């Protein structure tokens, strides 16, 4: 049973999507206390709230079974703001109409403010860029509402009934890619009689939670008394999240109550295991065991092509190795040990971990076996409510080295989700693409996120006479093509060829040889980023291996540089031409690589990782 609503808090009703916790964070940044609840919450429990924000979600409000809230929340007399699905729900509930949009909008769009006196857009520029992710739109407004903003493809991009303090916006205010989004949220917060929010030390707050989760462990046991607390067995990957989580748990509980395990899956980056050990040595952390289980992982991934199954197998193998090693080290659950993980909030959201969220992809720390352990109270996840930028702030607060904290994020399944696997060349949908450049639809699919839901669609590659030069028109197509073509969720630029070659597909799953090849390409990208002084200006740079080239057995590489703060949305980074050319030339010199592409897609419509 959930705790009662804090008086004068701003309550976010989570309709699914991927954004409720990000909205809550933005509200906290605006100085107000915020809480998240399911839309099914009784209206009686909301009577003391300062305001209500309705989040986005992947469903259509007019569909049977779509998530609904009590319409009486609109009669409470407190300010209400609907975002995306929430905007549509308000319109639909109050007698307006919501229909499928003629043009879907995913990514950046320009809106024009039509009324700056509405209460949430005062003093803003007449035009600015926002972040859209929707297929439906409000076609007609409810009685009493006025149109306060439009976009090129969405007439009612925002609406207001200022007399009732009820507002709706089609775009996502909470993401950093929406200009003035924080200001709009601030103006909404200013309309409420909210309780103030102040953030104490992340380390202190999370430390208290860790102590509560594991309980107190007496320093000595006498008189037959048994310890009341538990110990933590922590899976460490070397990424920012698990490093910070491991360090926090070590500091809070002491190394005598914590044991770290680094599993070398064969899917780590070049020299990764050694670099991790060197970093922890500098921190004085010695309670870390390293186990080479690469043969075991490759054996279980043999013949596996489906991306979800691949993630499940990697997650299950982590647990199997953990169980075997923990038994060998006498770290059994029945002896009072818990499993620690560096899970952060986007992992939970993308796995469909909230009631109405669509599953974008299953993270290795959210496979079924882990979920059962969570339900049994056997998992400790000190970072589970944080986003990547908050994890980094925490890392710096507890004294971790800058270079370690600001390492690029690396997925738990490692290179396993950056090696695309396919048993046969996929049939390409017969859809005529309206693209004014030479282009080819590629014979593989990748995961995307459109309208807050999961997609599994093709990428299309553009070709240019100056392959390494990313032009503004290429970036425009990266937004417009997925918005107007249902079979596409990514747009690439081929940087190794100036015209479409004849591609040869080679079936492949995850093998040590493919992992080694990708490791070398990834290391080249890492080296060139540092050489160009761009490592800290790029938030993450996945390098992806595709199972086709220009000759039998040949393969291709995709460069995926992005900028983001919280991983829920991301912008593709436009690399300088000379950097693209150096990366492309060096990668193409690797034996087995025929083609190089750069991914121009934002998130949405493409996820950061391809799988």
Coordinates of C-alpha atoms in Angstrom, one line a residue:
X1 CA 0.0 0.0 0.0
X2 CA 1.4 3.4 -1.0
X3 CA 2.0 6.1 1.5
X4 CA -0.6 9.0 1.6
X5 CA 0.0 12.0 -0.6
X6 CA 2.2 14.6 1.0
X7 CA 0.1 17.7 1.6
X8 CA 0.8 20.4 -1.0
X9 CA 2.9 18.2 -3.2
X10 CA 2.6 18.3 -7.0
X11 CA 1.4 14.8 -8.0
X12 CA 2.5 13.3 -11.3
X13 CA 0.0 10.7 -12.6
X14 CA 2.0 8.1 -14.6
X15 CA 0.2 7.1 -17.7
X16 CA 3.1 4.8 -18.8
X17 CA 5.5 6.3 -21.3
X18 CA 9.0 7.0 -20.1
X19 CA 8.8 10.4 -18.6
X20 CA 7.0 10.5 -15.1
X21 CA 10.2 10.4 -13.1
X22 CA 11.8 13.0 -15.3
X23 CA 8.8 15.3 -14.8
X24 CA 9.1 14.8 -11.1
X25 CA 12.7 15.8 -11.3
X26 CA 11.9 18.9 -13.2
X27 CA 9.3 19.8 -10.7
X28 CA 11.9 19.4 -7.9
X29 CA 14.3 21.6 -9.8
X30 CA 11.5 24.2 -9.9
X31 CA 11.5 24.1 -6.1
X32 CA 8.3 22.0 -5.4
X33 CA 7.8 18.8 -3.6
X34 CA 6.7 16.1 -6.1
X35 CA 5.3 12.5 -6.0
X36 CA 4.4 9.9 -8.6
X37 CA 1.1 7.9 -8.5
X38 CA -0.8 5.7 -10.8
X39 CA -3.8 7.4 -12.6
X40 CA -6.2 5.0 -10.9
X41 CA -5.6 6.8 -7.6
X42 CA -8.9 7.8 -5.9
X43 CA -9.7 11.5 -6.4
X44 CA -10.3 11.8 -2.7
X45 CA -6.5 11.2 -2.1
X46 CA -5.6 14.1 -4.3
X47 CA -7.7 16.8 -2.6
X48 CA -4.8 18.2 -0.7
X49 CA -2.3 18.1 -3.6
X50 CA -1.0 21.5 -4.8
X51 CA -1.3 20.5 -8.5
X52 CA -1.5 17.5 -10.8
X53 CA 0.6 16.7 -13.9
X54 CA -0.6 14.0 -16.3
X55 CA 2.3 12.3 -18.0
X56 CA 2.8 11.0 -21.5
X57 CA 2.1 7.4 -22.4
X58 CA 2.2 5.0 -25.5
X59 CA -1.5 4.3 -25.8
X60 CA -4.4 6.1 -27.6
X61 CA -6.9 7.7 -25.3
X62 CA -9.8 6.5 -27.4
X63 CA -8.7 2.8 -27.4
X64 CA -10.5 0.3 -25.1
X65 CA -8.3 -0.5 -22.2
X66 CA -6.2 2.7 -22.4
X67 CA -5.2 4.1 -18.9
X68 CA -7.7 6.5 -17.4
X69 CA -7.9 8.8 -14.4
X70 CA -10.9 9.9 -12.5
X71 CA -12.4 12.8 -14.5
X72 CA -13.3 14.5 -11.2
X73 CA -9.6 15.5 -10.8
X74 CA -10.5 18.3 -13.2
X75 CA -13.1 19.5 -10.7
X76 CA -10.8 19.8 -7.7
X77 CA -10.1 23.5 -8.3
X78 CA -6.3 22.9 -8.3
X79 CA -4.0 23.5 -11.3
X80 CA -3.7 20.6 -13.8
X81 CA -1.1 20.2 -16.6
X82 CA -1.4 17.5 -19.2
X83 CA 1.7 16.5 -21.3
X84 CA 1.4 14.4 -24.5
X85 CA -1.0 11.6 -23.6
X86 CA -2.1 13.7 -20.6
X87 CA -2.9 16.6 -22.9
X88 CA -5.0 14.3 -25.1
X89 CA -6.7 12.8 -22.1
X90 CA -7.9 16.2 -20.8
X91 CA -9.3 17.1 -24.3
X92 CA -11.0 13.7 -24.7
X93 CA -12.4 13.7 -21.1
X94 CA -13.8 17.2 -21.4
X95 CA -15.6 16.7 -24.8
X96 CA -12.9 17.6 -27.3
X97 CA -11.8 15.1 -30.0
X98 CA -8.5 13.2 -30.3
X99 CA -7.7 11.6 -33.7
X100 CA -4.7 9.8 -35.3
X101 CA -2.5 12.5 -36.7
X102 CA -2.0 12.7 -40.5
X103 CA 1.7 13.2 -39.8
X104 CA 3.4 11.5 -36.8
X105 CA 5.9 13.8 -35.0
X106 CA 9.0 12.2 -33.4
X107 CA 11.8 14.5 -32.4
X108 CA 12.4 18.2 -32.8
X109 CA 9.6 20.5 -34.0
X110 CA 9.1 24.2 -34.1
X111 CA 6.1 25.7 -32.3
X112 CA 4.5 29.1 -32.5
X113 CA 3.0 30.7 -29.4
X114 CA -0.5 32.1 -30.1
X115 CA -1.3 33.4 -26.6
X116 CA 1.4 34.4 -24.1
X117 CA -1.1 35.4 -21.4
X118 CA -2.4 31.9 -20.8
X119 CA -0.6 31.4 -17.5
X120 CA 2.2 29.0 -18.5
X121 CA 3.9 30.7 -21.5
X122 CA 4.3 34.3 -20.4
X123 CA 7.4 36.0 -21.6
X124 CA 8.5 33.2 -23.9
X125 CA 9.7 33.8 -27.5
X126 CA 7.0 33.6 -30.3
X127 CA 8.8 30.5 -31.7
X128 CA 11.0 27.9 -30.2
X129 CA 12.0 24.2 -30.6
X130 CA 10.2 21.5 -28.7
X131 CA 10.4 17.7 -28.5
X132 CA 7.5 15.7 -29.9
X133 CA 6.8 12.0 -29.7
X134 CA 3.2 11.3 -30.7
X135 CA 1.0 9.7 -33.4
X136 CA -2.4 11.1 -32.1
X137 CA -3.4 14.8 -31.8
X138 CA -6.1 16.9 -30.3
X139 CA -8.3 17.8 -33.3
X140 CA -10.9 19.9 -31.5
X141 CA -10.7 21.7 -28.2
X142 CA -13.1 21.2 -25.3
X143 CA -15.5 24.0 -24.4
X144 CA -13.8 26.8 -22.5
X145 CA -10.3 26.1 -23.9
X146 CA -8.2 28.3 -26.2
X147 CA -5.4 27.3 -28.5
X148 CA -2.1 28.7 -27.2
X149 CA 0.5 27.1 -29.5
X150 CA 0.7 25.3 -32.9
X151 CA 3.4 23.4 -34.8
X152 CA 3.7 22.7 -38.5
X153 CA 2.0 19.3 -38.1
X154 CA -0.1 19.8 -35.0
X155 CA -2.7 22.5 -34.9
X156 CA -3.4 22.2 -31.1
X157 CA 0.1 21.9 -29.8
X158 CA -1.0 23.5 -26.5
X159 CA -4.3 24.6 -25.0
X160 CA -5.5 26.4 -21.9
X161 CA -8.5 27.2 -19.7
X162 CA -6.8 29.8 -17.6
X163 CA -10.0 30.4 -15.5
X164 CA -9.8 26.8 -14.2
X165 CA -6.0 26.6 -14.4
X166 CA -6.1 23.6 -16.6
X167 CA -3.5 23.3 -19.4
X168 CA -2.3 20.8 -22.0
X169 CA 0.8 20.6 -24.2
X170 CA 1.4 18.0 -26.9
X171 CA 5.2 18.3 -26.6
X172 CA 7.4 17.0 -23.8
X173 CA 8.3 19.9 -21.5
X174 CA 10.4 17.7 -19.2
X175 CA 13.2 16.8 -21.7
X176 CA 16.2 19.1 -22.2
X177 CA 15.6 19.2 -26.0
X178 CA 12.5 21.3 -25.5
X179 CA 13.6 24.9 -25.3
X180 CA 12.0 26.8 -22.4
X181 CA 10.4 23.6 -21.1
X182 CA 11.8 24.2 -17.7
X183 CA 10.4 27.7 -17.7
X184 CA 6.9 26.4 -18.6
X185 CA 7.1 23.9 -15.8
X186 CA 8.3 26.7 -13.5
X187 CA 5.3 28.9 -14.5
X188 CA 2.9 26.0 -13.8
X189 CA 4.6 25.4 -10.4
X190 CA 4.2 29.1 -9.6
X191 CA 0.4 28.7 -10.0
X192 CA 0.3 26.1 -7.2
X193 CA 0.4 26.4 -3.4
X194 CA 3.2 23.9 -3.2
X195 CA 5.4 22.6 -0.4
X196 CA 9.0 23.6 -1.0
X197 CA 11.6 21.0 -2.0
X198 CA 15.2 20.9 -0.8
X199 CA 17.7 18.2 -1.7
X200 CA 20.1 17.1 1.0
X201 CA 23.3 15.2 0.1
X202 CA 22.7 12.4 -2.4
X203 CA 25.2 10.3 -0.5
X204 CA 23.5 10.8 2.9
X205 CA 20.0 10.2 1.5
X206 CA 21.0 7.0 -0.4
X207 CA 23.2 5.9 2.5
X208 CA 20.2 5.9 4.8
X209 CA 18.2 3.9 2.3
X210 CA 21.0 1.3 2.0
X211 CA 21.1 0.9 5.8
X212 CA 17.4 0.5 5.9
X213 CA 17.4 -2.1 3.1
X214 CA 20.1 -4.3 4.6
X215 CA 19.5 -3.7 8.3
X216 CA 22.0 -3.3 11.1
X217 CA 24.8 -5.9 11.5
X218 CA 26.4 -6.0 15.0
X219 CA 30.2 -5.8 15.0
X220 CA 30.3 -8.9 17.2
X221 CA 27.9 -11.7 18.0
X222 CA 27.7 -13.0 21.5
X223 CA 25.3 -14.9 23.8
X224 CA 23.9 -16.9 20.8
X225 CA 22.4 -13.8 19.2
X226 CA 22.3 -13.8 15.4
X227 CA 23.1 -10.7 13.2
X228 CA 20.0 -8.9 12.1
X229 CA 21.5 -7.3 9.0
X230 CA 22.6 -8.7 5.6
X231 CA 25.7 -8.5 3.4
X232 CA 25.8 -7.4 -0.2
X233 CA 27.2 -9.3 -3.2
X234 CA 27.7 -6.7 -5.9
X235 CA 27.9 -7.3 -9.6
X236 CA 30.3 -4.7 -11.1
X237 CA 30.6 -4.0 -14.8
X238 CA 33.1 -1.1 -14.7
X239 CA 30.5 1.4 -16.0
X240 CA 29.6 4.5 -14.1
X241 CA 26.4 3.1 -12.5
X242 CA 27.8 0.0 -11.0
X243 CA 31.0 1.8 -10.0
X244 CA 29.1 4.4 -8.1
X245 CA 26.7 1.9 -6.6
X246 CA 29.6 -0.4 -5.5
X247 CA 31.5 2.6 -3.9
X248 CA 28.4 3.9 -2.1
X249 CA 27.6 0.4 -0.6
X250 CA 31.2 0.0 0.4
X251 CA 31.3 3.3 2.2
X252 CA 28.0 2.8 3.9
X253 CA 28.4 -0.8 5.0
X254 CA 32.2 -1.2 5.0
X255 CA 34.1 -3.7 2.9
X256 CA 33.6 -6.5 5.4
X257 CA 29.9 -6.5 4.4
X258 CA 30.4 -6.2 0.7
X259 CA 31.9 -8.4 -2.0
X260 CA 32.2 -7.3 -5.6
X261 CA 32.3 -9.5 -8.7
X262 CA 33.4 -8.5 -12.1
X263 CA 32.5 -11.0 -14.7
X264 CA 34.5 -10.9 -17.9
X265 CA 31.8 -12.0 -20.4
X266 CA 34.0 -11.6 -23.5
X267 CA 31.8 -8.6 -24.3
X268 CA 33.8 -5.9 -22.6
X269 CA 35.7 -3.2 -24.3
X270 CA 39.4 -3.5 -25.1
X271 CA 41.5 -3.9 -21.9
X272 CA 38.3 -3.2 -19.9
X273 CA 38.9 -5.7 -17.1
X274 CA 42.5 -4.4 -16.5
X275 CA 41.4 -0.8 -16.6
X276 CA 38.6 -1.5 -14.0
X277 CA 41.0 -3.2 -11.6
X278 CA 43.5 -0.3 -12.0
X279 CA 40.8 2.2 -11.2
X280 CA 39.6 0.4 -8.1
X281 CA 43.2 -0.1 -6.9
X282 CA 43.6 3.7 -7.0
X283 CA 40.4 4.0 -4.9
X284 CA 41.8 1.5 -2.4
X285 CA 39.0 -0.9 -3.1
X286 CA 40.2 -4.5 -2.7
X287 CA 37.0 -6.5 -2.2
X288 CA 36.5 -7.2 -5.9
X289 CA 36.8 -10.6 -7.6
X290 CA 37.4 -11.0 -11.4
X291 CA 36.1 -14.1 -13.1
X292 CA 36.6 -14.9 -16.8
X293 CA 33.4 -16.5 -18.0
X294 CA 33.7 -15.6 -21.7
X295 CA 33.6 -19.2 -23.0
X296 CA 30.4 -19.8 -21.1
X297 CA 28.7 -16.6 -22.5
X298 CA 29.7 -17.3 -26.1
X299 CA 28.5 -20.9 -25.8
X300 CA 25.0 -19.8 -24.6
X301 CA 24.8 -17.1 -27.3
X302 CA 25.5 -19.6 -30.1
X303 CA 22.7 -19.5 -32.6
X304 CA 20.8 -16.7 -30.9
X305 CA 19.5 -14.0 -33.2
X306 CA 16.6 -12.4 -31.5
X307 CA 17.6 -9.2 -29.5
X308 CA 15.3 -9.8 -26.6
X309 CA 16.4 -13.4 -26.2
X310 CA 20.0 -12.3 -26.4
X311 CA 19.5 -9.9 -23.5
X312 CA 17.6 -12.5 -21.5
X313 CA 20.4 -15.0 -22.0
X314 CA 23.1 -12.5 -21.0
X315 CA 21.1 -11.5 -17.9
X316 CA 20.5 -15.1 -16.9
X317 CA 24.2 -16.0 -17.4
X318 CA 25.1 -13.1 -15.1
X319 CA 22.9 -14.6 -12.4
X320 CA 24.2 -18.2 -13.1
X321 CA 27.8 -17.1 -12.8
X322 CA 27.0 -15.0 -9.7
X323 CA 25.3 -18.0 -8.1
X324 CA 28.1 -20.3 -8.9
X325 CA 30.8 -17.9 -7.6
X326 CA 28.9 -16.9 -4.6
X327 CA 28.5 -20.6 -3.6
X328 CA 32.2 -21.1 -4.1
X329 CA 32.9 -18.1 -1.9
X330 CA 30.2 -19.1 0.6
X331 CA 28.2 -15.9 -0.1
X332 CA 24.8 -17.7 -0.2
X333 CA 21.4 -15.9 0.2
X334 CA 20.5 -18.3 3.0
X335 CA 23.5 -17.0 4.9
X336 CA 22.3 -13.4 4.7
X337 CA 23.7 -12.2 1.4
X338 CA 21.8 -9.9 -1.0
X339 CA 22.5 -9.1 -4.6
X340 CA 23.6 -5.5 -5.4
X341 CA 23.0 -3.9 -8.8
X342 CA 23.8 -0.5 -10.4
X343 CA 20.3 -0.2 -11.9
X344 CA 19.2 3.3 -12.8
X345 CA 15.7 4.5 -13.5
X346 CA 15.8 4.4 -17.4
X347 CA 16.6 0.6 -17.1
X348 CA 13.3 0.1 -15.3
X349 CA 11.3 2.3 -17.7
X350 CA 12.6 0.8 -20.9
X351 CA 11.9 -2.7 -19.6
X352 CA 8.3 -1.7 -19.1
X353 CA 8.7 -1.5 -15.3
X354 CA 5.9 0.9 -14.6
X355 CA 2.2 -0.1 -14.9
X356 CA 1.4 1.3 -18.4
X357 CA 4.9 1.6 -19.9
X358 CA 5.7 -0.2 -23.1
X359 CA 8.7 -2.5 -23.1
X360 CA 11.3 -1.0 -25.3
X361 CA 14.0 -3.6 -24.4
X362 CA 14.8 -5.8 -21.5
X363 CA 17.8 -4.8 -19.5
X364 CA 20.0 -7.5 -18.1
X365 CA 19.2 -6.4 -14.5
X366 CA 15.5 -6.7 -15.2
X367 CA 15.2 -10.2 -16.5
X368 CA 12.5 -12.5 -14.9
X369 CA 14.9 -14.1 -12.4
X370 CA 16.0 -10.7 -11.1
X371 CA 12.4 -9.5 -10.9
X372 CA 11.5 -12.5 -8.7
X373 CA 14.5 -11.7 -6.4
X374 CA 13.3 -8.1 -6.2
X375 CA 9.9 -9.3 -5.1
X376 CA 11.5 -11.5 -2.5
X377 CA 13.5 -8.5 -1.1
X378 CA 16.9 -10.0 -2.1
X379 CA 18.1 -7.2 -4.4
X380 CA 19.6 -3.8 -3.3
X381 CA 19.7 -1.1 -5.9
X382 CA 20.8 2.2 -4.4
X383 CA 20.6 4.2 -7.7
X384 CA 17.3 2.8 -9.0
X385 CA 15.5 6.2 -8.8
X386 CA 18.3 8.2 -10.4
X387 CA 19.2 9.3 -13.9
X388 CA 22.7 9.2 -15.4
X389 CA 23.5 12.9 -14.7
X390 CA 22.4 12.4 -11.1
X391 CA 24.5 9.3 -10.7
X392 CA 27.5 11.4 -11.9
X393 CA 26.8 14.1 -9.4
X394 CA 26.6 11.5 -6.7
X395 CA 29.9 10.0 -7.9
X396 CA 31.7 13.4 -7.6
X397 CA 30.1 14.1 -4.2
X398 CA 31.5 10.8 -2.8
X399 CA 35.0 11.7 -4.2
X400 CA 35.3 9.4 -7.2
X401 CA 37.9 10.6 -9.8
X402 CA 36.5 12.8 -12.5
X403 CA 37.7 10.6 -15.4
X404 CA 36.0 7.6 -13.8
X405 CA 32.7 9.4 -13.2
X406 CA 32.6 10.9 -16.7
X407 CA 33.3 7.7 -18.6
X408 CA 30.8 7.1 -21.4
X409 CA 27.9 4.9 -20.4
X410 CA 28.3 1.3 -21.4
X411 CA 25.4 -1.2 -21.4
X412 CA 25.4 -4.0 -18.9
X413 CA 25.2 -6.7 -21.7
X414 CA 28.3 -5.0 -23.2
X415 CA 29.1 -5.5 -26.8
X416 CA 26.5 -8.2 -27.0
X417 CA 23.8 -5.6 -27.7
X418 CA 26.1 -3.8 -30.2
X419 CA 26.5 -6.9 -32.4
X420 CA 23.5 -7.2 -34.6
X421 CA 22.5 -10.8 -35.3
X422 CA 20.4 -12.2 -38.0
X423 CA 19.9 -15.7 -39.4
X424 CA 18.7 -14.5 -42.8
X425 CA 18.4 -11.3 -44.8
X426 CA 15.2 -9.6 -43.7
X427 CA 12.5 -8.9 -46.2
X428 CA 12.1 -5.1 -46.7
X429 CA 8.6 -3.6 -46.6
X430 CA 7.4 -2.4 -50.0
X431 CA 7.1 1.3 -49.0
X432 CA 8.1 4.0 -51.4
X433 CA 10.4 6.4 -49.6
X434 CA 10.2 10.0 -50.5
X435 CA 13.9 10.9 -50.1
X436 CA 15.7 13.3 -52.5
X437 CA 19.1 11.6 -52.1
X438 CA 20.5 8.3 -53.1
X439 CA 19.5 5.8 -50.4
X440 CA 19.2 2.1 -49.5
X441 CA 17.0 0.4 -46.9
X442 CA 19.3 -1.8 -44.9
X443 CA 18.5 -5.6 -44.5
X444 CA 18.4 -5.5 -40.7
X445 CA 16.1 -4.1 -38.1
X446 CA 16.8 -2.3 -34.8
X447 CA 14.9 -1.2 -31.8
X448 CA 13.4 2.3 -31.7
X449 CA 10.9 4.2 -29.5
X450 CA 8.1 6.1 -31.2
X451 CA 5.0 7.5 -29.6
X452 CA 6.5 6.2 -26.3
X453 CA 6.2 2.7 -27.6
X454 CA 8.7 0.1 -28.9
X455 CA 9.3 -0.3 -32.6
X456 CA 11.5 -2.8 -34.4
X457 CA 12.1 -1.4 -37.9
X458 CA 14.6 -0.9 -40.7
X459 CA 17.2 1.8 -41.0
X460 CA 17.7 3.7 -44.3
X461 CA 21.2 4.9 -45.4
X462 CA 21.8 8.1 -47.3
X463 CA 24.7 8.5 -49.7
X464 CA 26.5 11.7 -50.6
X465 CA 29.3 12.7 -52.9
X466 CA 31.2 13.9 -49.9
X467 CA 30.7 10.9 -47.6
X468 CA 32.3 12.1 -44.4
X469 CA 30.5 15.5 -44.4
X470 CA 27.2 15.6 -42.5
X471 CA 25.0 18.3 -44.1
X472 CA 22.1 20.1 -42.4
X473 CA 19.8 18.4 -45.0
X474 CA 20.9 15.0 -43.8
X475 CA 19.8 15.9 -40.3
X476 CA 16.5 17.2 -41.5
X477 CA 15.8 13.9 -43.2
X478 CA 16.8 12.0 -40.1
X479 CA 13.7 13.6 -38.4
X480 CA 11.3 13.8 -41.4
X481 CA 11.8 10.2 -42.8
X482 CA 10.8 8.2 -39.6
X483 CA 7.9 10.7 -39.1
X484 CA 6.4 9.9 -42.5
X485 CA 7.4 6.3 -43.2
X486 CA 6.1 3.6 -41.0
X487 CA 8.8 1.0 -41.9
X488 CA 11.8 3.3 -40.8
X489 CA 13.0 4.2 -37.4
X490 CA 16.6 5.2 -38.2
X491 CA 18.4 7.3 -40.8
X492 CA 22.1 6.8 -41.4
X493 CA 24.8 8.3 -43.7
X494 CA 27.3 6.0 -45.3
X495 CA 30.7 7.5 -44.7
X496 CA 32.7 4.9 -46.6
X497 CA 31.0 5.0 -50.0
X498 CA 29.6 7.9 -52.1
X499 CA 27.0 5.8 -53.9
X500 CA 25.0 2.6 -52.9
X501 CA 27.1 -0.5 -53.3
X502 CA 25.7 -4.0 -53.6
X503 CA 25.4 -5.4 -50.1
X504 CA 26.1 -9.0 -49.3
X505 CA 24.4 -10.4 -46.2
X506 CA 26.2 -12.9 -44.0
X507 CA 24.2 -14.6 -41.3
X508 CA 25.8 -14.2 -37.9
X509 CA 25.3 -14.4 -34.1
X510 CA 27.5 -13.3 -31.2
X511 CA 31.0 -15.0 -31.5
X512 CA 34.3 -14.2 -30.0
X513 CA 35.6 -13.3 -33.5
X514 CA 32.8 -10.8 -34.1
X515 CA 33.3 -9.4 -30.6
X516 CA 37.0 -9.0 -31.2
X517 CA 36.4 -7.2 -34.5
X518 CA 33.9 -4.8 -32.8
X519 CA 36.3 -4.3 -29.9
X520 CA 39.0 -3.0 -32.3
X521 CA 36.6 -0.6 -34.1
X522 CA 35.3 0.6 -30.7
X523 CA 38.9 1.3 -29.6
X524 CA 39.6 3.3 -32.8
X525 CA 36.6 5.5 -32.0
X526 CA 37.7 6.0 -28.4
X527 CA 41.2 7.0 -29.6
X528 CA 39.9 9.4 -32.2
X529 CA 37.5 11.1 -29.7
X530 CA 40.4 11.8 -27.4
X531 CA 42.6 13.0 -30.3
X532 CA 39.9 15.4 -31.3
X533 CA 39.2 16.6 -27.7
X534 CA 35.6 15.5 -28.0
X535 CA 35.4 12.8 -25.4
X536 CA 33.6 14.9 -22.7
X537 CA 31.4 16.8 -25.2
X538 CA 29.9 13.5 -26.5
X539 CA 27.7 11.9 -23.9
X540 CA 27.9 8.3 -25.3
X541 CA 29.3 6.8 -28.5
X542 CA 28.0 3.2 -29.2
X543 CA 29.8 1.4 -32.1
X544 CA 27.6 -1.2 -33.7
X545 CA 28.5 -4.2 -35.9
X546 CA 26.1 -5.2 -38.7
X547 CA 26.1 -8.6 -40.5
X548 CA 26.6 -7.4 -44.1
X549 CA 29.2 -5.8 -46.3
X550 CA 30.2 -5.6 -49.9
X551 CA 31.6 -9.1 -50.1
X552 CA 30.9 -12.5 -48.7
X553 CA 31.7 -12.5 -45.0
X554 CA 32.2 -8.7 -44.9
X555 CA 30.6 -6.7 -42.1
X556 CA 29.8 -3.0 -41.4
X557 CA 30.2 -0.6 -38.6
X558 CA 27.7 2.1 -37.4
X559 CA 29.0 5.1 -35.5
X560 CA 26.4 6.4 -33.0
X561 CA 27.6 9.6 -31.2
X562 CA 24.9 11.2 -29.1
X563 CA 24.4 13.9 -26.6
X564 CA 22.0 13.6 -23.6
X565 CA 21.6 14.2 -19.9
X566 CA 19.2 11.5 -18.7
X567 CA 19.1 8.9 -21.6
X568 CA 15.3 9.3 -22.0
X569 CA 15.9 11.5 -25.0
X570 CA 19.1 12.1 -27.1
X571 CA 20.4 14.2 -30.0
X572 CA 22.7 12.8 -32.6
X573 CA 26.0 14.6 -32.6
X574 CA 27.2 16.0 -35.9
X575 CA 30.9 15.1 -36.0
X576 CA 33.4 17.3 -37.9
X577 CA 34.2 16.0 -41.3
X578 CA 37.9 15.4 -40.6
X579 CA 37.0 13.3 -37.5
X580 CA 34.5 11.2 -39.5
X581 CA 37.1 10.6 -42.2
X582 CA 39.8 9.5 -39.8
X583 CA 37.5 7.1 -38.0
X584 CA 36.1 5.7 -41.3
X585 CA 39.6 5.2 -42.9
X586 CA 41.0 3.4 -39.8
X587 CA 37.9 1.2 -39.3
X588 CA 37.8 0.2 -43.0
X589 CA 41.4 -0.8 -42.7
X590 CA 40.4 -3.6 -40.2
X591 CA 40.2 -7.0 -41.8
X592 CA 36.6 -7.9 -42.2
X593 CA 35.0 -4.4 -42.3
X594 CA 33.7 -3.2 -45.7
X595 CA 31.4 -0.2 -44.8
X596 CA 31.0 2.5 -42.2
X597 CA 27.8 4.5 -41.4
X598 CA 27.0 7.2 -39.0
X599 CA 23.6 7.1 -37.3
X600 CA 21.9 10.5 -37.6
X601 CA 18.8 9.5 -35.6
X602 CA 17.6 11.2 -32.4
X603 CA 15.9 9.5 -29.6
X604 CA 13.0 9.2 -30.4
X605 CA 12.6 7.7 -33.0
X606 CA 15.8 5.5 -32.5
X607 CA 16.9 4.3 -29.1
X608 CA 20.5 5.1 -28.1
X609 CA 21.6 1.4 -28.5
X610 CA 20.4 -0.5 -31.6
X611 CA 19.2 -3.4 -29.5

